Amino acid sequence: MKKRTRKRIFRFASLTAGLLVVVLIIYLGILYTKITGLFLSRGFPSPSIVYSDVAYLKKGMGMSRDMLIDKLGRLGYTETGNAPSSQGTYEVSDNRVSIDTKTFNLPFYTLQSVQAVVELSDNKITEISTSGGKPLDSLELEPEQLAVFFGDDFKMRVPASLSSIPDDVINAVIVTEDARFFEHGPIDINGIFRAMLADILSMSIRQGGSTITQQLVKILFLSNRRTFRRKITEAVMAIMIAQKFTKAQILNAYLNDIYLGQDGHVSIVGMGAAARYYYSESLGQLSLTQSAMLAGLIASPMRYSPIYNPGDALKRRNMVLSKMLKYQVITQDTYDRAATEPLDIKLSHITVKSAPYFVDYVSDQLKERFSKELLTRDGLRIFTTIDMDTQLMAEQAMDKAPAELQGAMVILQPQTGYVLAMIGGRDYNTSQFNRAVMSRRQIGSCVKPFIYMLALESRAKQGFSQVSTLEDAMLRIKSGAGEWEPQNYDKRFRGSITARYALQHSINIPAVKVAMQTGLDKNSELLEQLGFGADIPSFPSLALGSITTSPLSLALAYTIFSNNGNEPQVPVSIKTITDMQDTIIYKADLEFKSQGTAQGCYVVNNILLGSTTEGTARGLREFHIAGDYAGKTGTTNDFRDVWFAGYTPDVVAVDWLGYDEENAIGSPAAQIALPVIGRFLEMYTDMHGGRKFDIPPGIKFACVDRHTGLAGKGVTNCVTGAFIAGTEPKQGAINSVIDWFRRMLH
């Protein structure tokens, strides 16, 4: 009986053991498939980076020495005490700045490094030359990094193939972390026994004895907890990885996945990202000492951080160099020289988001084109239109607006539709709502230039011009909705006035009459084509800006006045996008639509140029704006919204200020919105200069009385007016009693 029982027990134990073996084999098989599959499919996740447009330094450009130094700082350049001899460095000597620019791969060409000297005087760039003395008209600098699109883990990677990683980096890592990497298998038995002895003596897990393969497994699949169970799992998984992949593949993955520090809440992962962060260099440009410093970080990025613990970092780097000497990958002379070199850190911080409202605007467009996985893993490079000097000017100008008001501002290049700057609110940290794009408010009198432009063009054959007489008197308009009686801002009537005077001084009643005489349907159609909305009602009130739109849309519409009647189809914020192989996968097309004649737009420019000296925009005289400039105020009847649209031949700037809750402001646009644009245009034209509006064919000029519009030899209060050919005044000046009284009334 006992013998039979023992046999049963034996058979049961054997069956159980066999079943466990089968389960273990199945489990290991599944684990092997899963691990190798994940290893193969994981790739090297790399975030997409958003860049500004390239920057230029030009002879004659307005720029102070401090502005130039600030610009170089934003680009990650570091100041040296002597002539710069490496890329990304500069030296300041009185009013001379010597720069060694960086090599940078742009979508269509490579920006080569140049050693240049920039001389400044009276806040202007007076000379640019090479370090050898060859004169240069301009110096091109790489774009600024605006933002990085991460996944959920906020890891910064710059992937690199093993063949592109310098030998110094590879050797420094191997001698420090696993000197026998190419000799042992996935597990180093000798190393394990040494670690086990230390652990037993200390009664805890103190030493790892892990190979590079085991470390990679821990990085990819396991936690950092030091337990015997984890060590066993780590060893098993390392064996599986080693069965499937070569040493080169494992080392390449390790160098791209190792954690090497923290920049705020962004993890620096891989040697490529570390080279960029700690040295502002590409991986291929690292020196021996830089390679040794990065290799020394692996054991403890915080303890050996050159930022927080430079003394320990220097000792650790020299320890790595000594190991490289021990294993004969460097000579004694090389070691002796390298060990005396300073750390020489040149930090390049990972900018998560500059110009945040603009970045959000770009982000929304990217999400329409690309998946989240592509943006956060495939290392796209997005080159945008934003000019950071212009953005900073806009921010500086907006900062001086009344603090209690919300605000938005858009700067466009009229000849391209490029968005040069964007402000969507007064404080991004408080509110991320982008008012420049998403907020639609009534634009008030900012609509009037379009009303007059259409009249000047469509009624030119009837002789309508800027000196045509309009009657500013009480007006009642009956419709199915009842009776409407428009009012002027000051509740006054001026009698007979010229169209020029009416637009310059933003008189409401003449604007309504002009729109009705031209045709309300025609005006609605024009405003729809300009992008103010669809199905705009043909009501007389549209002539006073009862329509709603965003600052971006208004700025786009105003480009026609600087661009001969041509409006870009859309505002352009992204120029090009490249993938990790620098292949262009997107390029913006510049398309335009004709919204008016060049002649009609120029006449409006001529009128609004006058408004800066005698009309509602005369406050611009307080600012030193170079070249021609024009502008139009916009204030809603209830003072809930104030606008100003200012422009030059080269730039259009529109701002809005008000309350999100649409409370009354109590002051007109000339007092609140105009000064913001005035400050901006002063700074912008000081840097870039100014020029006159181009005069298209078919324009005639005449000296006319600024009040009566009469022309002739007897005109004493003369202003030069522009006219579409055939509409120029032919009537002589009448110095009569009636004319004298008309002057007195004004």
XYZ file of C-alpha atoms in Angstrom:
746
model
C 0.000 0.000 0.000
C 2.774 2.385 0.894
C 4.636 1.455 -2.264
C 1.555 2.169 -4.414
C 1.054 5.513 -2.644
C 4.660 6.498 -3.269
C 4.223 5.689 -6.999
C 1.100 7.842 -7.164
C 2.833 10.677 -5.435
C 5.797 10.343 -7.774
C 3.560 10.291 -10.857
C 1.628 13.322 -9.593
C 4.836 15.201 -8.814
C 6.273 14.300 -12.211
C 3.096 15.398 -13.983
C 3.005 18.637 -12.009
C 6.669 19.314 -12.704
C 6.173 18.567 -16.375
C 3.154 20.849 -16.497
C 5.118 23.613 -14.782
C 7.942 23.186 -17.275
C 5.481 23.430 -20.158
C 3.888 26.537 -18.621
C 7.338 28.021 -18.040
C 8.357 27.321 -21.623
C 5.149 28.860 -22.937
C 5.584 31.870 -20.643
C 9.208 32.338 -21.692
C 8.213 31.979 -25.337
C 5.529 34.618 -24.995
C 7.906 36.842 -23.046
C 10.604 36.368 -25.697
C 8.212 37.274 -28.493
C 6.902 40.281 -26.603
C 10.328 41.620 -25.620
C 11.935 41.201 -29.016
C 8.834 42.596 -30.696
C 8.844 45.683 -28.505
C 12.564 46.119 -29.056
C 12.110 45.973 -32.815
C 9.064 48.220 -32.959
C 10.016 50.821 -30.395
C 12.247 52.848 -32.720
C 13.850 55.889 -31.152
C 11.003 58.241 -30.233
C 12.014 61.787 -30.996
C 9.907 64.917 -30.472
C 9.141 67.388 -33.220
C 10.773 70.784 -32.911
C 9.230 74.102 -33.949
C 11.599 76.813 -35.186
C 11.247 80.489 -35.956
C 12.284 81.910 -39.301
C 16.002 82.435 -39.912
C 17.431 85.701 -38.626
C 19.586 88.204 -40.474
C 21.996 90.837 -39.296
C 22.282 93.543 -41.954
C 24.484 96.553 -42.367
C 22.458 99.637 -41.431
C 19.982 97.665 -39.303
C 18.858 99.330 -36.112
C 20.207 97.210 -33.252
C 21.989 97.970 -30.026
C 24.830 95.896 -28.658
C 22.598 94.609 -25.862
C 19.922 93.577 -28.374
C 22.498 91.602 -30.347
C 23.849 89.916 -27.218
C 20.287 89.045 -26.157
C 19.627 87.571 -29.596
C 22.762 85.425 -29.408
C 21.742 84.293 -25.931
C 18.357 83.123 -27.248
C 20.204 81.123 -29.875
C 22.296 79.396 -27.200
C 25.591 81.176 -27.887
C 28.098 81.591 -25.057
C 30.446 84.476 -24.431
C 34.189 83.852 -24.349
C 36.996 85.973 -22.967
C 38.905 85.903 -26.230
C 38.326 85.591 -29.967
C 35.740 82.849 -30.570
C 37.254 79.692 -32.010
C 34.341 77.254 -31.806
C 30.817 77.382 -33.169
C 28.201 79.052 -31.000
C 30.569 81.424 -29.190
C 31.088 85.184 -29.259
C 33.315 87.898 -27.787
C 32.301 91.450 -26.895
C 34.823 94.258 -27.141
C 33.435 97.790 -26.788
C 31.047 98.201 -29.746
C 32.378 95.191 -31.614
C 30.933 91.680 -31.325
C 32.914 88.796 -32.818
C 30.788 85.725 -33.554
C 31.496 82.152 -34.617
C 28.112 81.166 -36.047
C 26.703 77.637 -36.037
C 26.280 75.208 -38.888
C 22.583 74.423 -39.312
C 20.691 72.240 -41.776
C 17.837 74.240 -43.265
C 15.254 72.695 -45.603
C 16.831 73.920 -48.848
C 20.469 74.454 -47.894
C 22.974 74.149 -45.078
C 23.818 77.288 -43.176
C 27.606 77.194 -42.864
C 29.547 78.439 -39.878
C 31.157 81.854 -40.310
C 33.592 83.725 -38.104
C 32.323 87.288 -38.358
C 32.757 90.675 -36.727
C 29.771 92.991 -36.205
C 30.481 96.643 -35.433
C 27.805 98.880 -33.903
C 27.460 102.600 -33.322
C 24.511 104.736 -32.175
C 22.318 101.631 -31.919
C 22.924 100.619 -35.525
C 25.009 97.963 -37.238
C 27.651 99.954 -39.097
C 29.862 97.177 -40.458
C 29.831 93.392 -40.859
C 32.933 91.518 -41.964
C 34.626 88.158 -41.721
C 37.326 87.719 -39.098
C 39.752 88.114 -41.987
C 38.378 91.546 -42.841
C 36.223 90.720 -45.890
C 33.138 93.005 -45.879
C 29.701 91.377 -45.625
C 26.354 92.995 -46.364
C 24.553 90.607 -44.043
C 25.045 87.668 -41.707
C 22.515 84.838 -41.536
C 21.857 83.170 -38.191
C 20.065 79.913 -37.509
C 16.397 79.956 -36.464
C 15.401 80.018 -32.818
C 13.779 76.998 -31.225
C 10.224 77.881 -30.207
C 8.762 74.638 -28.937
C 9.139 70.882 -28.692
C 6.225 68.511 -29.226
C 6.692 65.695 -26.719
C 4.691 62.618 -25.995
C 3.202 62.090 -22.580
C 6.604 61.436 -20.968
C 8.361 64.703 -21.975
C 11.605 63.096 -23.098
C 14.035 64.932 -25.324
C 15.858 62.675 -27.793
C 18.150 63.318 -30.729
C 18.560 59.815 -32.217
C 21.872 58.768 -33.765
C 23.041 55.649 -35.585
C 26.043 53.824 -34.152
C 28.119 54.645 -37.224
C 27.615 58.383 -36.610
C 28.564 58.281 -32.916
C 32.220 59.265 -32.323
C 34.640 56.585 -31.103
C 35.458 58.704 -28.048
C 31.833 58.508 -26.911
C 31.617 54.752 -27.494
C 34.946 54.019 -25.807
C 34.188 56.272 -22.825
C 30.846 54.549 -22.220
C 32.174 50.999 -22.605
C 35.222 51.346 -20.328
C 33.056 53.026 -17.688
C 29.949 50.863 -17.751
C 31.005 47.467 -19.146
C 34.674 47.118 -20.085
C 34.252 43.492 -21.275
C 31.096 44.208 -23.262
C 32.407 42.669 -26.492
C 33.924 39.652 -24.682
C 31.183 38.283 -22.404
C 27.625 37.230 -23.091
C 24.512 39.080 -21.957
C 25.507 38.371 -18.354
C 28.997 38.886 -16.917
C 29.450 36.006 -14.429
C 32.575 37.524 -12.870
C 30.796 40.810 -12.401
C 27.790 39.090 -10.834
C 29.924 37.225 -8.289
C 31.678 40.453 -7.313
C 28.353 42.221 -6.901
C 26.814 39.279 -4.979
C 29.710 39.236 -2.530
C 29.300 42.971 -1.883
C 25.521 42.583 -1.520
C 25.848 39.634 0.930
C 28.340 41.495 3.064
C 26.069 44.538 3.235
C 22.816 42.483 3.480
C 21.278 44.652 0.748
C 21.397 45.233 -2.995
C 24.303 47.645 -3.238
C 26.056 46.711 -6.493
C 24.507 45.707 -9.762
C 27.192 43.966 -11.758
C 24.947 44.648 -14.721
C 26.166 44.503 -18.277
C 25.146 47.077 -20.864
C 22.606 44.541 -22.111
C 21.090 44.213 -18.638
C 21.060 47.988 -18.190
C 19.228 48.352 -21.498
C 16.630 45.804 -20.388
C 16.106 47.749 -17.175
C 15.710 51.024 -19.087
C 13.215 49.614 -21.561
C 11.205 47.106 -19.560
C 11.814 47.219 -15.803
C 11.690 49.554 -12.811
C 14.642 50.926 -10.839
C 13.818 48.912 -7.701
C 16.844 46.928 -6.484
C 15.507 43.470 -5.595
C 16.753 39.935 -6.208
C 13.574 39.158 -8.157
C 14.153 42.084 -10.499
C 17.785 41.069 -10.992
C 16.739 37.550 -11.997
C 14.088 38.897 -14.385
C 16.644 41.312 -15.797
C 19.127 38.490 -16.452
C 16.514 36.314 -18.189
C 15.363 39.166 -20.403
C 18.964 40.106 -21.226
C 19.601 36.555 -22.451
C 16.529 36.778 -24.663
C 17.624 40.114 -26.136
C 21.129 38.781 -26.776
C 19.727 35.765 -28.656
C 17.912 38.038 -31.114
C 20.117 41.099 -31.547
C 23.793 41.832 -32.184
C 26.123 43.653 -29.829
C 26.101 46.645 -32.178
C 22.297 46.854 -32.102
C 22.236 46.602 -28.330
C 24.941 49.251 -27.886
C 23.211 51.592 -30.330
C 19.914 51.251 -28.460
C 21.683 51.839 -25.131
C 23.400 55.026 -26.303
C 20.081 56.392 -27.559
C 17.990 55.431 -24.519
C 20.172 56.122 -21.490
C 18.879 58.846 -19.117
C 21.401 61.685 -18.760
C 19.750 64.527 -16.900
C 16.834 66.882 -16.536
C 16.040 70.318 -17.950
C 13.063 71.404 -15.885
C 10.372 68.804 -16.474
C 12.046 67.537 -19.666
C 14.188 64.385 -19.434
C 17.412 64.354 -21.452
C 17.575 60.896 -23.034
C 20.421 59.590 -25.170
C 23.844 60.911 -26.057
C 22.500 63.041 -28.926
C 20.155 65.027 -26.676
C 22.850 65.307 -23.986
C 25.352 66.720 -26.491
C 22.837 69.373 -27.511
C 21.781 70.197 -23.954
C 25.143 70.316 -22.159
C 27.346 71.562 -25.009
C 25.041 73.080 -27.656
C 26.728 70.728 -30.122
C 25.755 67.868 -32.360
C 26.981 64.467 -31.202
C 29.563 64.275 -33.983
C 31.273 67.477 -32.809
C 32.021 66.375 -29.228
C 35.605 66.468 -28.010
C 37.281 63.748 -25.941
C 36.676 65.552 -22.645
C 33.060 66.263 -23.514
C 32.541 62.590 -24.400
C 34.072 61.529 -21.083
C 31.862 63.933 -19.134
C 28.694 62.539 -20.728
C 29.799 58.957 -20.109
C 30.395 59.825 -16.461
C 26.811 61.013 -16.089
C 25.332 57.558 -16.679
C 25.978 56.310 -13.137
C 24.144 59.248 -11.529
C 23.067 62.219 -13.672
C 22.193 64.339 -10.637
C 25.218 63.555 -8.492
C 27.645 64.153 -11.368
C 25.718 67.030 -12.945
C 28.119 69.700 -14.247
C 25.363 72.238 -13.527
C 24.625 71.429 -9.892
C 27.817 69.631 -8.814
C 30.632 70.796 -11.087
C 33.342 69.600 -8.690
C 32.029 66.033 -8.613
C 31.404 66.184 -12.370
C 35.043 67.123 -13.006
C 36.322 64.292 -10.787
C 33.999 61.818 -12.457
C 35.063 62.946 -15.941
C 38.725 62.505 -15.053
C 37.940 59.054 -13.637
C 36.460 58.124 -17.025
C 39.581 59.484 -18.735
C 41.756 57.379 -16.416
C 39.797 54.259 -17.371
C 40.243 55.116 -21.035
C 43.970 55.322 -20.348
C 43.893 52.035 -18.417
C 42.256 50.220 -21.322
C 44.613 51.951 -23.765
C 42.035 53.744 -25.870
C 43.923 57.027 -25.246
C 47.604 57.709 -24.696
C 49.283 59.111 -21.602
C 49.946 62.451 -23.329
C 46.306 62.702 -24.393
C 45.185 61.918 -20.849
C 47.541 64.476 -19.328
C 46.201 67.247 -21.586
C 42.544 66.275 -21.254
C 42.594 65.947 -17.469
C 43.589 69.614 -17.109
C 40.797 70.984 -19.306
C 37.787 72.689 -17.660
C 34.262 71.326 -18.048
C 33.352 74.252 -20.337
C 29.589 73.642 -20.289
C 27.519 75.540 -22.899
C 23.921 74.876 -21.942
C 21.203 74.938 -24.580
C 17.943 74.748 -22.650
C 15.069 72.737 -24.069
C 12.503 75.420 -24.816
C 9.074 73.903 -24.398
C 7.204 76.939 -25.684
C 8.176 80.486 -26.719
C 5.642 82.831 -28.374
C 3.043 80.490 -26.855
C -0.075 81.740 -28.627
C 1.645 81.433 -31.991
C 2.897 77.953 -31.116
C -0.646 76.920 -30.184
C -1.864 78.282 -33.523
C 0.788 76.247 -35.338
C 0.036 73.214 -33.193
C -3.636 73.261 -34.203
C -2.633 73.229 -37.864
C -0.132 70.414 -37.336
C -2.732 68.271 -35.597
C -4.961 68.596 -38.658
C -2.160 67.249 -40.875
C -0.319 64.759 -38.690
C -1.131 62.233 -35.996
C -0.064 62.769 -32.401
C 2.261 59.761 -32.683
C 4.034 61.269 -35.686
C 4.476 64.643 -33.998
C 5.776 63.237 -30.720
C 7.905 60.345 -32.013
C 9.186 60.984 -35.537
C 11.385 64.030 -35.017
C 9.781 66.433 -37.478
C 11.324 69.882 -37.843
C 8.735 72.601 -38.355
C 10.074 75.862 -39.784
C 7.645 78.716 -39.207
C 7.273 82.309 -40.355
C 7.602 84.012 -37.001
C 10.367 86.562 -36.574
C 11.399 86.583 -32.933
C 12.682 90.164 -33.014
C 9.269 91.255 -34.302
C 7.496 89.084 -31.719
C 9.473 90.663 -28.878
C 8.735 94.161 -30.203
C 5.019 93.353 -30.299
C 5.121 92.001 -26.744
C 7.010 95.063 -25.530
C 4.474 97.374 -27.194
C 1.487 95.479 -25.752
C 3.003 95.432 -22.258
C 2.387 99.200 -21.973
C -1.341 98.947 -22.708
C -3.729 99.360 -19.731
C -3.108 96.325 -17.524
C -6.778 95.727 -16.749
C -7.645 95.120 -20.422
C -7.244 91.956 -22.423
C -5.505 92.317 -25.743
C -4.519 90.622 -28.976
C -2.121 91.584 -31.730
C -1.104 90.209 -35.126
C 1.776 91.289 -37.364
C 1.717 90.168 -41.019
C 4.034 90.563 -43.977
C 1.635 91.765 -46.685
C 3.587 90.469 -49.696
C 3.521 86.867 -48.408
C 0.874 86.608 -45.710
C 3.574 85.422 -43.288
C 2.614 85.731 -39.632
C 5.592 87.594 -38.145
C 4.207 87.888 -34.617
C 1.114 86.936 -32.654
C -0.171 87.817 -29.196
C -3.364 86.105 -28.106
C -3.716 87.558 -24.615
C -1.977 89.548 -21.911
C -0.806 86.518 -19.887
C -0.587 83.006 -21.328
C -0.193 81.454 -17.883
C -3.534 82.951 -16.845
C -5.459 82.311 -20.072
C -4.526 80.174 -23.069
C -7.509 81.398 -25.115
C -6.029 82.802 -28.328
C -7.953 86.009 -28.947
C -5.884 86.809 -32.034
C -7.439 83.843 -33.833
C -10.497 82.653 -31.951
C -12.166 85.822 -30.678
C -14.605 87.569 -33.043
C -15.564 91.108 -32.091
C -17.164 94.044 -33.901
C -14.505 96.044 -35.745
C -16.182 99.451 -35.815
C -14.640 102.032 -38.134
C -11.782 99.743 -39.178
C -14.170 98.644 -41.938
C -14.419 102.098 -43.537
C -11.256 101.957 -45.698
C -12.780 98.993 -47.554
C -16.091 100.858 -48.024
C -14.300 103.870 -49.547
C -11.915 101.744 -51.626
C -14.856 99.999 -53.295
C -16.550 103.333 -53.991
C -13.385 104.884 -55.430
C -12.973 101.955 -57.812
C -16.552 101.167 -58.824
C -17.685 104.777 -59.144
C -14.576 106.223 -60.772
C -16.391 106.596 -64.093
C -18.958 108.754 -62.331
C -16.093 110.923 -61.084
C -16.152 109.839 -57.438
C -12.853 110.705 -55.790
C -11.435 111.630 -52.435
C -12.541 115.238 -52.889
C -16.122 114.387 -53.831
C -18.559 116.189 -51.560
C -20.646 114.238 -49.055
C -23.423 115.644 -46.917
C -23.014 115.019 -43.213
C -26.570 115.523 -41.999
C -29.315 113.658 -40.182
C -30.155 110.359 -41.857
C -33.118 108.068 -41.241
C -33.255 104.690 -42.925
C -36.443 102.645 -42.983
C -36.379 98.867 -43.329
C -38.456 95.834 -42.444
C -36.774 95.855 -39.026
C -37.884 99.428 -38.362
C -36.208 102.808 -38.604
C -32.461 103.316 -38.059
C -30.801 106.650 -37.477
C -26.998 106.452 -37.495
C -25.094 108.873 -35.294
C -21.641 110.390 -35.497
C -19.224 109.781 -32.646
C -19.611 113.326 -31.290
C -23.349 113.662 -32.157
C -22.510 116.602 -34.470
C -23.261 117.253 -38.149
C -20.661 118.972 -40.346
C -22.602 119.713 -43.502
C -20.745 119.346 -46.816
C -17.403 117.635 -46.410
C -15.064 115.761 -48.730
C -14.770 111.982 -48.802
C -11.153 112.470 -47.745
C -12.158 114.388 -44.629
C -14.944 111.924 -43.832
C -12.608 108.915 -43.883
C -9.744 110.650 -42.094
C -12.001 111.772 -39.265
C -14.102 108.603 -39.316
C -17.449 110.379 -39.747
C -20.212 107.774 -39.670
C -23.095 109.212 -41.672
C -21.105 109.886 -44.884
C -19.712 106.317 -44.698
C -23.252 104.907 -44.619
C -24.238 107.088 -47.582
C -21.172 106.011 -49.582
C -21.964 102.336 -48.964
C -25.606 102.774 -49.980
C -24.702 104.746 -53.120
C -22.158 102.090 -54.141
C -24.548 99.258 -53.364
C -24.913 97.378 -50.086
C -24.822 94.020 -51.903
C -21.457 94.938 -53.456
C -20.096 95.886 -50.048
C -21.330 92.644 -48.478
C -19.731 90.637 -51.270
C -16.386 92.419 -50.837
C -16.346 91.894 -47.070
C -17.156 88.203 -47.532
C -14.334 87.847 -50.055
C -11.959 89.573 -47.652
C -12.645 86.845 -45.120
C -14.916 88.596 -42.619
C -17.509 85.845 -42.768
C -20.152 84.220 -44.945
C -23.595 85.577 -45.758
C -22.949 89.058 -44.391
C -26.327 90.852 -44.351
C -26.604 93.792 -46.734
C -27.571 96.221 -43.998
C -26.437 99.873 -43.968
C -24.844 99.270 -40.545
C -22.098 97.183 -42.147
C -20.493 100.500 -43.172
C -19.947 101.217 -39.463
C -18.329 97.868 -38.655
C -21.261 95.956 -37.228
C -19.647 92.780 -38.583
C -17.456 90.678 -36.309
C -14.062 89.202 -37.069
C -10.757 88.225 -35.459
C -7.564 90.308 -35.323
C -5.886 87.795 -37.652
C -8.638 88.102 -40.267
C -8.636 91.893 -40.061
C -4.852 92.019 -40.470
C -5.081 89.727 -43.496
C -7.697 91.975 -45.104
C -5.555 95.085 -44.533
C -2.683 93.546 -46.505
C -4.390 94.685 -49.726
C -3.389 98.288 -49.029
C 0.306 97.417 -48.885
C 0.124 94.819 -51.646
C -1.619 96.586 -54.548
C -5.042 95.089 -53.884
C -3.851 91.491 -53.532
C -4.722 89.519 -50.415
C -2.996 86.226 -49.489
C -5.443 83.329 -49.657
C -4.605 82.410 -46.061
C -2.250 83.651 -43.367
C 0.911 81.541 -43.555
C 2.504 80.370 -40.312
C 4.388 77.227 -41.430
C 6.937 77.521 -44.234
C 8.295 73.988 -44.450
C 8.375 70.723 -42.528
C 11.130 68.116 -42.769
C 11.398 64.604 -41.384
C 14.331 63.013 -39.526
C 16.178 62.503 -42.818
C 15.756 66.221 -43.670
C 13.345 65.339 -46.476
C 10.765 68.065 -47.092
C 7.297 66.663 -46.426
C 5.401 69.973 -46.536
C 5.971 73.329 -48.185
C 3.604 76.290 -48.051
C 2.286 77.623 -51.343
C 1.795 81.372 -51.622
C -1.508 82.128 -53.317
C -3.276 85.469 -53.632
C -6.700 86.777 -54.591
C -7.393 90.186 -56.078
C -9.678 92.173 -53.791
C -9.353 95.598 -55.355
C -7.369 97.597 -57.838
C -3.905 98.867 -57.049
C -5.159 102.387 -57.825
C -8.099 102.235 -55.404
C -5.866 100.899 -52.609
C -3.250 103.571 -53.217
C -5.826 106.377 -52.987
C -6.955 104.977 -49.613
C -3.286 104.919 -48.538
C -2.962 108.544 -49.559
C -6.039 109.498 -47.522
C -4.982 107.539 -44.444
C -1.470 108.980 -44.644
C -3.236 112.278 -44.050
C -5.191 110.847 -41.146
C -1.918 110.417 -39.275
C -1.500 114.197 -39.281
C -5.050 115.521 -38.950
C -7.499 112.629 -38.491
C -8.279 110.022 -35.860
C -4.837 108.453 -36.311
C -2.925 111.688 -35.739
C -1.613 110.243 -32.468
C 0.918 108.312 -34.544
C 2.831 111.584 -34.906
C 4.107 111.074 -31.362
C 6.141 108.084 -32.527
C 9.226 108.177 -34.704
C 8.089 105.909 -37.529
C 10.344 105.773 -40.583
C 8.951 105.918 -44.112
C 5.294 105.985 -45.121
C 2.723 104.693 -42.671
C -1.044 104.778 -42.369
C -3.695 103.598 -39.976
C -7.334 103.441 -39.004
C -9.022 103.400 -35.605
C -12.014 101.268 -34.761
C -14.278 101.841 -31.756
C -17.683 100.260 -31.253
C -20.549 102.546 -30.265
C -20.716 101.162 -26.740
C -16.906 101.341 -26.218
C -16.669 97.593 -25.700
C -14.018 97.054 -28.345
C -11.153 99.249 -29.521
C -8.992 98.445 -32.541
C -6.190 99.939 -34.527
C -4.934 98.776 -37.910
C -1.580 100.332 -38.777
C 0.545 99.521 -41.759
C 3.605 100.425 -43.796
C 4.679 99.153 -47.226
C 6.356 96.208 -45.444
C 4.202 95.244 -42.481
C 0.585 95.216 -41.266
C -0.075 95.469 -37.517
C -3.525 95.068 -35.954
C -4.429 95.093 -32.293
C -7.628 94.740 -30.258
C -8.160 95.641 -26.609
C -11.169 95.142 -24.406
C -12.769 92.913 -21.783
C -13.588 89.270 -22.359
C -16.912 89.944 -20.629
C -17.567 92.756 -23.162
C -17.773 95.463 -20.504
C -17.527 99.073 -21.627
C -13.993 100.499 -21.756
C -14.908 104.193 -21.703
C -12.131 105.433 -24.008
C -11.766 105.462 -27.818
C -9.268 103.479 -29.856
C -7.103 106.530 -30.499
C -6.256 106.637 -26.789
C -5.796 102.912 -26.125
C -5.241 100.775 -29.237
C -3.342 103.299 -31.383
C -0.376 103.815 -28.998
C 0.326 100.066 -28.960
C 0.704 99.958 -32.750
C 2.577 103.257 -32.720
C 5.187 101.889 -30.314
C 5.521 98.749 -32.382
C 5.930 100.541 -35.729
C 8.513 102.855 -34.202
C 10.618 99.899 -33.052
C 10.071 97.916 -36.252
C 11.020 100.704 -38.655
C 13.953 101.686 -36.450
C 15.332 98.177 -36.952
C 14.367 97.616 -40.583
C 14.028 101.132 -41.975
C 11.095 102.521 -43.907
C 10.097 103.299 -47.478
C 7.294 104.926 -49.427
C 4.229 103.183 -50.801
C 4.689 102.159 -54.424
C 2.731 104.361 -56.825
C 0.897 102.191 -59.357
C 0.268 103.275 -62.949
C -2.911 105.233 -63.486
C -2.529 107.549 -60.489
C -2.634 111.317 -60.813
C -1.770 113.869 -58.143
C -3.279 117.279 -57.519
C -2.907 119.965 -54.903
C -6.314 120.394 -53.325
C -7.720 122.458 -50.516
C -7.760 120.176 -47.484
C -11.294 121.251 -46.542
C -13.144 122.088 -49.748
C -11.337 119.772 -52.146
C -10.990 122.558 -54.713
C -7.852 122.706 -56.828
C -6.125 125.516 -58.649
C -3.594 128.295 -58.352
C -5.523 130.071 -55.639
C -5.405 127.179 -53.158
C -3.676 128.260 -49.977
C -4.383 125.330 -47.620
C -2.989 122.693 -49.963
C -2.593 118.956 -49.539
C -1.371 116.612 -52.268
C -4.160 114.206 -53.114
C -3.965 111.008 -55.172
C -6.612 110.281 -57.806
C -7.481 107.475 -60.146
C -6.759 108.872 -63.602
C -9.825 110.671 -64.874
C -11.147 111.625 -61.443
C -8.590 114.309 -60.638
C -10.231 117.717 -59.937
C -10.431 120.160 -62.830
C -12.269 123.003 -61.074
C -10.249 126.053 -60.132
C -10.150 127.409 -56.592
C -12.802 129.956 -55.792
C -11.619 132.544 -53.292
C -15.090 133.826 -52.784
C -17.125 134.770 -49.742
C -18.918 131.415 -49.965
C -15.599 129.555 -50.045
C -14.381 131.643 -47.094
C -17.469 130.698 -45.067
C -17.018 127.024 -45.958
C -13.463 127.198 -44.636
C -14.657 128.867 -41.440
C -17.206 126.139 -40.809
C -14.354 123.614 -40.641
